[in-house]
PDB file of C-alpha atoms in Angstrom:
ATOM      1  CA  MET I   1     -64.473 136.650 153.199  1.00  0.00           C
ATOM      2  CA  LYS I   2     -62.592 137.718 156.428  1.00  0.00           C
ATOM      3  CA  ASN I   3     -62.567 134.282 157.502  1.00  0.00           C
ATOM      4  CA  LEU I   4     -60.511 133.120 154.615  1.00  0.00           C
ATOM      5  CA  ARG I   5     -56.376 132.611 154.734  1.00  0.00           C
ATOM      6  CA  LYS I   6     -54.270 131.753 152.863  1.00  0.00           C
ATOM      7  CA  LEU I   7     -52.826 128.057 152.625  1.00  0.00           C
ATOM      8  CA  SER I   8     -49.317 127.755 153.235  1.00  0.00           C
ATOM      9  CA  ARG I   9     -46.281 125.376 150.868  1.00  0.00           C
ATOM     10  CA  ASN I  10     -46.824 122.769 153.253  1.00  0.00           C
ATOM     11  CA  ASN I  11     -50.627 122.781 153.556  1.00  0.00           C
ATOM     12  CA  LEU I  12     -50.794 122.680 149.647  1.00  0.00           C
ATOM     13  CA  LYS I  13     -48.233 119.932 149.543  1.00  0.00           C
ATOM     14  CA  GLU I  14     -50.487 117.444 152.024  1.00  0.00           C
ATOM     15  CA  ILE I  15     -53.030 118.010 149.786  1.00  0.00           C
ATOM     16  CA  GLN I  16     -54.187 114.684 147.676  1.00  0.00           C
ATOM     17  CA  GLY I  17     -57.039 114.333 145.541  1.00  0.00           C
ATOM     18  CA  GLY I  18     -59.125 116.437 147.184  1.00  0.00           C
ATOM     19  CA  THR I  19     -58.634 115.880 150.878  1.00  0.00           C
ATOM     20  CA  PHE I  20     -55.177 115.808 153.178  1.00  0.00           C
ATOM     21  CA  THR I  21     -53.103 113.337 153.592  1.00  0.00           C
ATOM     22  CA  GLY I  22     -54.034 111.074 156.723  1.00  0.00           C
ATOM     23  CA  GLY I  23     -57.819 112.450 155.600  1.00  0.00           C
ATOM     24  CA  CYS I  24     -60.171 108.964 154.789  1.00  0.00           C
ATOM     25  CA  ASN I  25     -59.894 108.062 152.070  1.00  0.00           C
ATOM     26  CA  SER I  26     -60.628 104.610 150.352  1.00  0.00           C
ATOM     27  CA  HIS I  27     -57.763 102.143 149.849  1.00  0.00           C
ATOM     28  CA  LEU I  28     -57.109  98.831 148.910  1.00  0.00           C
ATOM     29  CA  VAL I  29     -55.732  96.471 151.650  1.00  0.00           C
ATOM     30  CA  THR I  30     -52.842  94.005 150.981  1.00  0.00           C
ATOM     31  CA  VAL I  31     -53.364  90.098 151.181  1.00  0.00           C
ATOM     32  CA  ASP I  32     -51.003  90.581 154.140  1.00  0.00           C
ATOM     33  CA  GLU I  33     -53.258  92.867 156.126  1.00  0.00           C
ATOM     34  CA  ALA I  34     -56.498  91.501 155.356  1.00  0.00           C
ATOM     35  CA  PRO I  35     -59.002  89.837 157.366  1.00  0.00           C
ATOM     36  CA  GLY I  36     -60.289  85.693 157.158  1.00  0.00           C
ATOM     37  CA  GLU I  37     -62.786  85.559 155.720  1.00  0.00           C
ATOM     38  CA  GLY I  38     -66.053  87.146 157.819  1.00  0.00           C
ATOM     39  CA  MET I  39     -63.784  88.649 159.921  1.00  0.00           C
ATOM     40  CA  PRO I  40     -64.016  92.059 160.764  1.00  0.00           C
ATOM     41  CA  TYR I  41     -61.516  94.395 159.767  1.00  0.00           C
ATOM     42  CA  ASP I  42     -60.646  98.181 161.298  1.00  0.00           C
ATOM     43  CA  CYS I  43     -60.578 100.587 158.282  1.00  0.00           C
ATOM     44  CA  GLY I  44     -58.747 103.523 160.856  1.00  0.00           C
ATOM     45  CA  CYS I  45     -61.676 105.568 159.910  1.00  0.00           C
ATOM     46  CA  ARG I  46     -65.600 106.597 160.988  1.00  0.00           C
ATOM     47  CA  THR I  47     -66.323 107.038 157.387  1.00  0.00           C
ATOM     48  CA  LEU I  48     -64.660 103.518 155.560  1.00  0.00           C
ATOM     49  CA  LEU I  49     -66.042 100.098 155.996  1.00  0.00           C
ATOM     50  CA  TRP I  50     -64.728  96.874 154.915  1.00  0.00           C
ATOM     51  CA  CYS I  51     -66.082  95.799 151.163  1.00  0.00           C
ATOM     52  CA  GLU I  52     -64.948  92.152 151.952  1.00  0.00           C
ATOM     53  CA  LYS I  53     -65.276  91.133 147.937  1.00  0.00           C
ATOM     54  CA  LEU I  54     -62.981  93.975 146.961  1.00  0.00           C
ATOM     55  CA  SER I  55     -60.426  93.604 149.657  1.00  0.00           C
ATOM     56  CA  ALA I  56     -60.715  97.176 150.266  1.00  0.00           C
ATOM     57  CA  CYS I  57     -61.826  99.714 152.515  1.00  0.00           C
ATOM     58  CA  VAL I  58     -64.729 101.961 150.336  1.00  0.00           C
ATOM     59  CA  GLN I  59     -66.814 105.192 151.496  1.00  0.00           C
ATOM     60  CA  SER I  60     -69.788 104.289 153.013  1.00  0.00           C
ATOM     61  CA  GLY I  61     -71.883 106.198 150.167  1.00  0.00           C
ATOM     62  CA  GLN I  62     -69.772 104.266 147.674  1.00  0.00           C
ATOM     63  CA  TYR I  63     -70.791 100.616 149.659  1.00  0.00           C
ATOM     64  CA  ALA I  64     -72.922  98.141 148.313  1.00  0.00           C
ATOM     65  CA  LYS I  65     -75.091  94.945 149.114  1.00  0.00           C
ATOM     66  CA  SER I  66     -72.678  93.691 146.774  1.00  0.00           C
ATOM     67  CA  CYS I  67     -69.946  94.067 149.270  1.00  0.00           C
ATOM     68  CA  LYS I  68     -70.939  91.901 151.191  1.00  0.00           C
ATOM     69  CA  SER I  69     -70.875  88.191 150.497  1.00  0.00           C
ATOM     70  CA  LEU I  70     -72.821  85.533 150.585  1.00  0.00           C
TER      71      LEU I  70
END
């Protein structure tokens, strides 16, 4: 219990949906940002993977075979 610290007002404002802003959140990619078919895309975070069928970066735990295009 000694290691707990109070969060400042700014820390509380940074929290969005259970993660801090700047964290790795799943997100949709706009048409302008989307890569060409079959091309790789850098989602900007190790835990995010490009899902071509959804045109989105998804968490690695949510990535399924349905994301791969055949």
